[in-house]
Amino acid sequence: MINKIQETLFSKKDILITLFTRYSLYSIAIIESFLLPRLIDTDSFSKFEYYKNFIFIFPNFLLGSYSGYIYLKYVKNVDYYKQLFQIGSIISLLLACLGTIVFQNFYLFIPFLVFNIYTLAEQKLKIERKFIPIFVFKPILSILSVSIAVFAYLYYPNSYNYNWSLLGVFGIGFLLWVSILRFKSALFPLQFSLSKIMMLRYILMVRVIVTGVLASFLYSLLIFFERFYIKEYYADYLPTYSMAFNLTQIIAVLISAISYVSSVELGEKIATINKDKLINNFKNAFYLFVLFFIIFMVFVYSINPYYKQFEYLNTITFILSYSKGFFFLVGTISHLAVYNNFNTKMFLFLLRISIINVILIYILIFFNSTVFVLLILDSIFIIIYSLYILNIVFNKVHYTNFVK
């Protein structure tokens, strides 16, 4: 009994330390959100953010092999990390070449490649519960982003180049991150020995969870589509959207830290989850989210006078943050739907509403609707999808430790 209590206390202590560390490190990204638009012109800022956000979703083109690795590790207790990293790296190299051609921008090759490799290595660190090395990477990127912008601002005014900045941020950032990890061979198994069995194992990692990951990928594309149609049809609003999106990440950071740890916690305790306790915990998290949201919007209104170059910043931030914040909140327990094989249903539901959403967006664009109407429509579909996931978690998943 004493051992159980000690184990629980140490577990909670580890989680609290992890959350505190992530909040502390990711506060650097929040500082970047405030400093960068003050240091560079709005056009360069919006383009830098446009490409950066696509780089962040680029690992999704691996079709979820990295999530399949986590799934097989917890559900089947098999470890295929060598296959994941080696084959995933080769595919990432090919994808980076393709992405460079599609965007006609060779500066993106290194960012595409290294962020995919980071994502592959991240999975091994997750399994080993080494969260802090994972959390360090994006703050490094933020520090470099601001450092390059400050250097350009002080020594080369009006000469900031977002392409060189992207290349430097991701290239140097990855090298710094690897040096912090001291290039551990277990994390970067570079002695390639491809074989048929390795290919089959990699395909298995994709196949076991591909529809669930496709849902995540589709959601990421849907969010990027917002940025795309604003860039194409409402270009004057792109800088404001980029700033508002970055501000929204404050809510995302506060909530996703819990989500990130919970994906591992729920995976390890999947057979002993109590439904009533889960519902109660989610209610408490929702109340916390509402409090976060109110404080956040008061904060946004208070800083608005310092960012007058971003017109309608308050309005666009409000629209983005309540829907995406709620989605991140649902993300704290959505892993249960994935671990219980509701991947296909989630993907098909999101696919249907995404098609409807895109069609309606282009109809509204054709009739010259304002950007606010389009963003509100997007937010409604995000809320609908979030509620669908909640319905699965609370009403469809069978819990072995259910208490009536």
Short mmCIF file of C-alpha atoms in Angstrom, two decimals:
data_model
loop_
_atom_site.label_atom_id
_atom_site.label_comp_id
_atom_site.label_asym_id
_atom_site.label_seq_id
_atom_site.Cartn_x
_atom_site.Cartn_y
_atom_site.Cartn_z
CA MET A 1 0.00 0.00 0.00
CA ILE A 2 2.82 2.38 0.94
CA ASN A 3 4.61 1.55 -2.32
CA LYS A 4 1.44 2.41 -4.28
CA ILE A 5 1.12 5.76 -2.51
CA GLN A 6 4.79 6.54 -3.14
CA GLU A 7 4.44 5.56 -6.80
CA THR A 8 1.42 7.84 -7.20
CA LEU A 9 3.14 10.76 -5.48
CA PHE A 10 6.27 10.42 -7.60
CA SER A 11 4.13 10.08 -10.74
CA LYS A 12 2.24 13.29 -9.94
CA LYS A 13 5.48 15.04 -9.06
CA ASP A 14 7.02 14.05 -12.40
CA ILE A 15 3.96 15.30 -14.29
CA LEU A 16 4.00 18.63 -12.44
CA ILE A 17 7.71 19.09 -13.14
CA THR A 18 7.12 18.24 -16.80
CA LEU A 19 4.23 20.70 -17.12
CA PHE A 20 6.14 23.47 -15.36
CA THR A 21 9.15 22.90 -17.60
CA ARG A 22 7.07 22.97 -20.75
CA TYR A 23 5.27 26.14 -19.71
CA SER A 24 8.60 27.78 -18.88
CA LEU A 25 10.24 26.77 -22.15
CA TYR A 26 7.24 27.53 -24.33
CA SER A 27 6.90 30.98 -22.78
CA ILE A 28 9.87 31.73 -25.04
CA ALA A 29 7.64 31.06 -28.07
CA ILE A 30 5.05 33.43 -26.61
CA ILE A 31 7.70 36.14 -26.22
CA GLU A 32 8.65 35.51 -29.86
CA SER A 33 5.02 36.14 -30.85
CA PHE A 34 5.22 39.62 -29.35
CA LEU A 35 8.74 40.57 -30.46
CA LEU A 36 8.91 39.34 -34.06
CA PRO A 37 6.15 41.58 -35.49
CA ARG A 38 7.82 44.56 -33.81
CA LEU A 39 11.18 43.81 -35.44
CA ILE A 40 10.28 43.00 -39.06
CA ASP A 41 7.82 44.39 -41.58
CA THR A 42 4.32 42.92 -41.73
CA ASP A 43 4.81 41.38 -45.19
CA SER A 44 7.95 39.47 -44.17
CA PHE A 45 6.30 38.49 -40.89
CA SER A 46 3.23 37.01 -42.61
CA LYS A 47 5.34 35.08 -45.15
CA PHE A 48 7.70 33.76 -42.46
CA GLU A 49 4.72 32.53 -40.44
CA TYR A 50 3.02 31.11 -43.55
CA TYR A 51 5.94 28.82 -44.41
CA LYS A 52 6.81 28.07 -40.79
CA ASN A 53 3.34 26.72 -40.12
CA PHE A 54 3.50 24.49 -43.19
CA ILE A 55 6.86 23.16 -42.00
CA PHE A 56 5.23 22.30 -38.67
CA ILE A 57 2.58 20.15 -40.37
CA PHE A 58 5.04 18.60 -42.86
CA PRO A 59 5.64 15.44 -40.73
CA ASN A 60 2.02 14.50 -41.40
CA PHE A 61 3.10 13.46 -44.90
CA LEU A 62 4.75 10.45 -43.24
CA LEU A 63 1.15 9.21 -42.89
CA GLY A 64 1.36 8.60 -39.18
CA SER A 65 4.18 6.07 -39.04
CA TYR A 66 5.48 7.83 -35.90
CA SER A 67 2.06 7.55 -34.21
CA GLY A 68 1.84 3.92 -35.31
CA TYR A 69 5.14 3.32 -33.54
CA ILE A 70 3.66 4.66 -30.27
CA TYR A 71 0.48 2.60 -30.79
CA LEU A 72 2.35 -0.67 -31.37
CA LYS A 73 4.64 -0.01 -28.42
CA TYR A 74 1.74 0.37 -25.99
CA VAL A 75 -0.81 -2.03 -27.48
CA LYS A 76 1.46 -4.81 -28.84
CA ASN A 77 4.58 -4.11 -26.73
CA VAL A 78 6.89 -4.15 -29.77
CA ASP A 79 9.58 -1.57 -30.49
CA TYR A 80 10.21 -0.77 -34.17
CA TYR A 81 12.10 2.48 -33.65
CA LYS A 82 15.05 1.53 -35.87
CA GLN A 83 12.68 0.88 -38.76
CA LEU A 84 10.75 4.07 -38.03
CA PHE A 85 13.83 6.29 -38.01
CA GLN A 86 15.75 4.79 -40.92
CA ILE A 87 12.92 4.38 -43.42
CA GLY A 88 11.19 7.51 -42.17
CA SER A 89 14.39 9.52 -42.77
CA ILE A 90 14.69 8.26 -46.35
CA ILE A 91 11.04 9.07 -47.05
CA SER A 92 11.52 12.49 -45.44
CA LEU A 93 14.44 13.17 -47.78
CA LEU A 94 12.24 12.42 -50.79
CA LEU A 95 9.34 14.44 -49.37
CA ALA A 96 11.64 17.42 -48.72
CA CYS A 97 12.75 17.34 -52.37
CA LEU A 98 9.12 17.19 -53.50
CA GLY A 99 8.07 20.00 -51.16
CA THR A 100 10.90 22.19 -52.42
CA ILE A 101 9.73 21.64 -56.01
CA VAL A 102 6.06 22.31 -55.20
CA PHE A 103 6.83 25.59 -53.43
CA GLN A 104 9.65 26.40 -55.90
CA ASN A 105 11.74 27.42 -52.91
CA PHE A 106 15.00 25.55 -52.24
CA TYR A 107 15.38 27.34 -48.89
CA LEU A 108 12.65 25.04 -47.52
CA PHE A 109 14.55 21.78 -48.13
CA ILE A 110 16.54 21.81 -44.87
CA PRO A 111 13.57 22.96 -42.70
CA PHE A 112 11.33 20.23 -44.17
CA LEU A 113 13.94 17.52 -43.65
CA VAL A 114 15.17 18.36 -40.16
CA PHE A 115 11.72 18.92 -38.69
CA ASN A 116 10.63 15.49 -39.93
CA ILE A 117 13.74 13.89 -38.42
CA TYR A 118 13.06 15.71 -35.14
CA THR A 119 9.51 14.31 -35.17
CA LEU A 120 10.81 10.76 -35.65
CA ALA A 121 13.36 11.09 -32.83
CA GLU A 122 10.70 12.67 -30.63
CA GLN A 123 8.78 9.38 -30.47
CA LYS A 124 11.69 7.52 -28.87
CA LEU A 125 12.04 10.27 -26.28
CA LYS A 126 8.31 10.02 -25.57
CA ILE A 127 8.57 6.30 -24.88
CA GLU A 128 11.52 6.94 -22.58
CA ARG A 129 9.48 9.71 -20.89
CA LYS A 130 12.21 12.26 -21.63
CA PHE A 131 9.85 15.15 -22.21
CA ILE A 132 12.22 18.02 -21.46
CA PRO A 133 14.59 17.29 -24.41
CA ILE A 134 11.49 17.28 -26.63
CA PHE A 135 10.19 20.56 -25.28
CA VAL A 136 13.55 22.31 -25.81
CA PHE A 137 13.46 22.18 -29.62
CA LYS A 138 10.76 24.74 -30.41
CA PRO A 139 12.06 27.28 -27.87
CA ILE A 140 15.44 27.01 -29.62
CA LEU A 141 13.68 27.86 -32.89
CA SER A 142 11.98 30.84 -31.23
CA ILE A 143 15.25 32.17 -29.79
CA LEU A 144 16.92 31.91 -33.20
CA SER A 145 13.94 33.58 -34.93
CA VAL A 146 14.15 36.58 -32.63
CA SER A 147 17.97 36.68 -32.72
CA ILE A 148 18.04 36.81 -36.53
CA ALA A 149 15.31 39.46 -36.57
CA VAL A 150 17.17 41.58 -33.98
CA PHE A 151 20.41 41.27 -35.95
CA ALA A 152 18.67 42.36 -39.16
CA TYR A 153 16.89 45.19 -37.33
CA LEU A 154 20.11 46.58 -35.84
CA TYR A 155 22.59 46.08 -38.67
CA TYR A 156 20.59 45.59 -41.88
CA PRO A 157 17.37 47.63 -41.59
CA ASN A 158 14.77 46.85 -44.25
CA SER A 159 16.86 43.89 -45.46
CA TYR A 160 15.25 41.04 -43.51
CA ASN A 161 14.92 37.93 -45.69
CA TYR A 162 12.34 35.41 -44.47
CA ASN A 163 13.80 32.61 -46.64
CA TRP A 164 17.28 32.88 -45.15
CA SER A 165 15.71 33.23 -41.73
CA LEU A 166 13.75 29.98 -42.13
CA LEU A 167 16.89 28.18 -43.31
CA GLY A 168 18.96 29.50 -40.43
CA VAL A 169 16.34 28.94 -37.75
CA PHE A 170 15.65 25.29 -38.60
CA GLY A 171 19.16 24.34 -39.75
CA ILE A 172 21.06 25.85 -36.82
CA GLY A 173 18.24 25.00 -34.41
CA PHE A 174 18.39 21.30 -35.27
CA LEU A 175 22.18 21.20 -34.89
CA LEU A 176 21.94 22.86 -31.48
CA TRP A 177 19.23 20.40 -30.39
CA VAL A 178 21.29 17.41 -31.52
CA SER A 179 24.33 18.77 -29.67
CA ILE A 180 22.24 19.06 -26.50
CA LEU A 181 21.29 15.40 -26.88
CA ARG A 182 24.99 14.59 -27.55
CA PHE A 183 24.00 12.70 -30.69
CA LYS A 184 22.97 9.48 -28.95
CA SER A 185 23.28 6.51 -31.31
CA ALA A 186 20.10 4.92 -29.94
CA LEU A 187 18.17 8.04 -30.95
CA PHE A 188 19.81 8.37 -34.37
CA PRO A 189 20.50 4.82 -35.67
CA LEU A 190 22.37 5.84 -38.84
CA GLN A 191 23.78 2.41 -39.74
CA PHE A 192 21.21 1.81 -42.44
CA SER A 193 20.44 -1.83 -43.18
CA LEU A 194 17.25 -1.87 -45.20
CA SER A 195 15.48 -5.19 -45.66
CA LYS A 196 12.08 -6.55 -46.57
CA ILE A 197 11.16 -7.14 -42.92
CA MET A 198 12.04 -3.53 -42.08
CA MET A 199 9.81 -2.28 -44.89
CA LEU A 200 6.95 -4.52 -43.73
CA ARG A 201 7.28 -3.24 -40.17
CA TYR A 202 7.25 0.36 -41.36
CA ILE A 203 4.15 -0.32 -43.45
CA LEU A 204 2.56 -1.91 -40.38
CA MET A 205 3.24 1.26 -38.36
CA VAL A 206 1.46 3.27 -41.04
CA ARG A 207 -1.40 0.81 -41.48
CA VAL A 208 -2.40 0.32 -37.83
CA ILE A 209 -3.23 3.96 -37.27
CA VAL A 210 -3.32 5.59 -40.70
CA THR A 211 -6.98 6.67 -40.62
CA GLY A 212 -6.60 8.27 -37.20
CA VAL A 213 -3.52 10.13 -38.32
CA LEU A 214 -5.22 11.10 -41.56
CA ALA A 215 -7.85 12.78 -39.39
CA SER A 216 -5.11 14.74 -37.63
CA PHE A 217 -3.45 15.53 -40.96
CA LEU A 218 -6.74 16.65 -42.47
CA TYR A 219 -7.37 18.91 -39.49
CA SER A 220 -3.90 20.44 -39.89
CA LEU A 221 -4.54 21.03 -43.59
CA LEU A 222 -7.89 22.59 -42.75
CA ILE A 223 -6.16 25.05 -40.41
CA PHE A 224 -3.51 25.78 -43.03
CA PHE A 225 -6.28 26.24 -45.60
CA GLU A 226 -7.46 29.21 -43.51
CA ARG A 227 -4.08 30.83 -43.98
CA PHE A 228 -4.07 29.88 -47.68
CA TYR A 229 -7.41 31.42 -48.64
CA ILE A 230 -6.63 34.54 -46.62
CA LYS A 231 -3.32 34.82 -48.48
CA GLU A 232 -5.02 34.33 -51.86
CA TYR A 233 -8.25 36.32 -51.40
CA TYR A 234 -7.82 38.55 -48.34
CA ALA A 235 -4.10 39.34 -48.47
CA ASP A 236 -4.47 42.53 -46.44
CA TYR A 237 -5.62 40.42 -43.48
CA LEU A 238 -2.76 37.89 -43.63
CA PRO A 239 -0.44 39.79 -41.24
CA THR A 240 -3.29 40.23 -38.73
CA TYR A 241 -4.28 36.57 -39.06
CA SER A 242 -0.65 35.51 -38.50
CA MET A 243 -0.40 37.65 -35.37
CA ALA A 244 -3.79 36.45 -34.07
CA PHE A 245 -2.85 32.82 -34.75
CA ASN A 246 0.39 33.25 -32.78
CA LEU A 247 -1.50 34.81 -29.89
CA THR A 248 -3.90 31.87 -29.96
CA GLN A 249 -0.92 29.61 -29.34
CA ILE A 250 -0.83 30.97 -25.79
CA ILE A 251 -4.06 29.06 -25.14
CA ALA A 252 -2.70 26.10 -27.08
CA VAL A 253 0.49 25.96 -25.02
CA LEU A 254 -1.39 26.12 -21.72
CA ILE A 255 -3.64 23.23 -22.70
CA SER A 256 -1.48 21.13 -25.03
CA ALA A 257 1.17 20.58 -22.34
CA ILE A 258 -1.48 18.61 -20.46
CA SER A 259 -2.52 16.89 -23.69
CA TYR A 260 1.07 15.94 -24.54
CA VAL A 261 1.70 14.20 -21.24
CA SER A 262 -1.79 12.66 -21.15
CA SER A 263 -1.18 10.86 -24.46
CA VAL A 264 1.53 8.86 -22.71
CA GLU A 265 -0.33 8.56 -19.39
CA LEU A 266 -3.55 7.33 -21.04
CA GLY A 267 -1.60 4.91 -23.21
CA GLU A 268 0.05 3.34 -20.18
CA LYS A 269 -3.16 3.14 -18.11
CA ILE A 270 -5.63 2.40 -20.88
CA ALA A 271 -6.97 -0.77 -19.23
CA THR A 272 -7.77 0.83 -15.86
CA ILE A 273 -9.40 4.16 -16.71
CA ASN A 274 -12.45 5.14 -14.69
CA LYS A 275 -15.11 6.81 -16.85
CA ASP A 276 -16.71 8.88 -14.10
CA LYS A 277 -13.33 10.22 -13.02
CA LEU A 278 -12.48 10.98 -16.64
CA ILE A 279 -15.68 13.01 -17.11
CA ASN A 280 -15.10 14.87 -13.87
CA ASN A 281 -11.51 15.68 -14.82
CA PHE A 282 -12.64 16.98 -18.20
CA LYS A 283 -15.26 19.22 -16.58
CA ASN A 284 -12.60 20.71 -14.33
CA ALA A 285 -10.33 21.20 -17.33
CA PHE A 286 -13.18 22.95 -19.18
CA TYR A 287 -13.73 25.39 -16.33
CA LEU A 288 -9.99 26.07 -16.34
CA PHE A 289 -10.13 26.66 -20.10
CA VAL A 290 -12.94 29.21 -19.69
CA LEU A 291 -10.87 31.02 -17.07
CA PHE A 292 -7.80 30.94 -19.33
CA PHE A 293 -9.87 32.27 -22.22
CA ILE A 294 -11.29 35.22 -20.28
CA ILE A 295 -7.87 36.22 -18.92
CA PHE A 296 -6.37 35.74 -22.37
CA MET A 297 -8.88 38.02 -24.12
CA VAL A 298 -8.45 40.73 -21.49
CA PHE A 299 -4.72 40.49 -22.12
CA VAL A 300 -5.17 40.71 -25.92
CA TYR A 301 -7.32 43.83 -25.57
CA SER A 302 -4.70 45.41 -23.30
CA ILE A 303 -1.82 44.93 -25.78
CA ASN A 304 -3.80 45.91 -28.87
CA PRO A 305 -2.67 49.60 -28.78
CA TYR A 306 0.95 48.44 -29.21
CA TYR A 307 0.14 46.54 -32.42
CA LYS A 308 -1.89 49.06 -34.39
CA GLN A 309 -0.45 47.77 -37.66
CA PHE A 310 -2.69 44.70 -37.23
CA GLU A 311 -6.22 45.86 -37.95
CA TYR A 312 -9.09 43.96 -36.24
CA LEU A 313 -6.60 42.00 -34.12
CA ASN A 314 -9.04 41.62 -31.20
CA THR A 315 -11.86 40.28 -33.36
CA ILE A 316 -9.81 37.76 -35.32
CA THR A 317 -7.99 36.56 -32.19
CA PHE A 318 -11.33 35.99 -30.46
CA ILE A 319 -12.70 33.93 -33.37
CA LEU A 320 -9.56 31.80 -33.63
CA SER A 321 -8.94 31.23 -29.94
CA TYR A 322 -12.31 29.99 -28.66
CA SER A 323 -12.64 27.23 -31.28
CA LYS A 324 -9.02 26.13 -31.48
CA GLY A 325 -8.68 26.40 -27.71
CA PHE A 326 -11.65 24.08 -27.23
CA PHE A 327 -10.18 21.65 -29.76
CA PHE A 328 -6.90 21.56 -27.82
CA LEU A 329 -8.90 20.96 -24.65
CA VAL A 330 -10.61 17.95 -26.22
CA GLY A 331 -7.13 16.83 -27.26
CA THR A 332 -6.33 16.10 -23.61
CA ILE A 333 -8.52 12.98 -23.84
CA SER A 334 -8.91 12.40 -27.60
CA HIS A 335 -6.12 9.80 -27.51
CA LEU A 336 -8.63 7.39 -25.99
CA ALA A 337 -10.60 7.42 -29.23
CA VAL A 338 -7.41 6.62 -31.17
CA TYR A 339 -6.27 3.89 -28.77
CA ASN A 340 -9.74 2.27 -29.02
CA ASN A 341 -9.74 2.08 -32.83
CA PHE A 342 -12.18 4.86 -33.69
CA ASN A 343 -9.66 6.22 -36.18
CA THR A 344 -11.65 5.49 -39.32
CA LYS A 345 -14.87 6.99 -37.98
CA MET A 346 -13.07 10.15 -36.89
CA PHE A 347 -11.40 10.52 -40.27
CA LEU A 348 -14.57 9.94 -42.30
CA PHE A 349 -16.56 12.39 -40.17
CA LEU A 350 -13.88 15.06 -40.49
CA LEU A 351 -13.57 14.39 -44.22
CA ARG A 352 -17.29 14.98 -44.73
CA ILE A 353 -17.42 18.23 -42.78
CA SER A 354 -14.15 19.40 -44.37
CA ILE A 355 -15.59 18.97 -47.86
CA ILE A 356 -18.70 20.89 -46.82
CA ASN A 357 -16.55 23.56 -45.20
CA VAL A 358 -14.33 24.09 -48.26
CA ILE A 359 -17.32 24.24 -50.61
CA LEU A 360 -19.07 26.80 -48.41
CA ILE A 361 -15.86 28.84 -48.09
CA TYR A 362 -15.52 29.18 -51.86
CA ILE A 363 -19.19 30.01 -52.22
CA LEU A 364 -18.78 32.77 -49.64
CA ILE A 365 -15.63 34.01 -51.39
CA PHE A 366 -17.54 34.09 -54.69
CA PHE A 367 -20.19 36.30 -53.08
CA ASN A 368 -17.51 38.59 -51.57
CA SER A 369 -18.23 37.73 -47.94
CA THR A 370 -15.99 39.29 -45.32
CA VAL A 371 -13.08 37.35 -43.88
CA PHE A 372 -14.83 37.35 -40.50
CA VAL A 373 -17.74 35.28 -41.84
CA LEU A 374 -15.32 32.71 -43.25
CA LEU A 375 -13.36 32.45 -40.00
CA ILE A 376 -16.57 32.05 -37.99
CA LEU A 377 -17.64 29.26 -40.34
CA ASP A 378 -14.29 27.52 -39.83
CA SER A 379 -14.63 27.85 -36.06
CA ILE A 380 -18.11 26.28 -36.12
CA PHE A 381 -16.81 23.23 -37.98
CA ILE A 382 -13.92 22.88 -35.52
CA ILE A 383 -16.37 22.93 -32.60
CA ILE A 384 -18.58 20.33 -34.34
CA TYR A 385 -15.60 18.02 -34.83
CA SER A 386 -14.50 18.51 -31.22
CA LEU A 387 -17.97 17.58 -29.95
CA TYR A 388 -17.95 14.49 -32.17
CA ILE A 389 -14.69 13.33 -30.55
CA LEU A 390 -16.13 13.99 -27.09
CA ASN A 391 -19.15 11.86 -27.95
CA ILE A 392 -16.85 8.98 -28.91
CA VAL A 393 -14.73 9.25 -25.75
CA PHE A 394 -17.67 9.49 -23.34
CA ASN A 395 -20.34 7.39 -25.08
CA LYS A 396 -18.66 4.96 -27.47
CA VAL A 397 -15.48 3.82 -25.73
CA HIS A 398 -15.96 0.88 -23.34
CA TYR A 399 -14.16 1.30 -20.03
CA THR A 400 -13.14 -1.78 -18.07
CA ASN A 401 -13.26 0.13 -14.80
CA PHE A 402 -16.59 1.86 -15.40
CA VAL A 403 -18.41 3.00 -12.26
CA LYS A 404 -22.15 3.59 -12.59
#
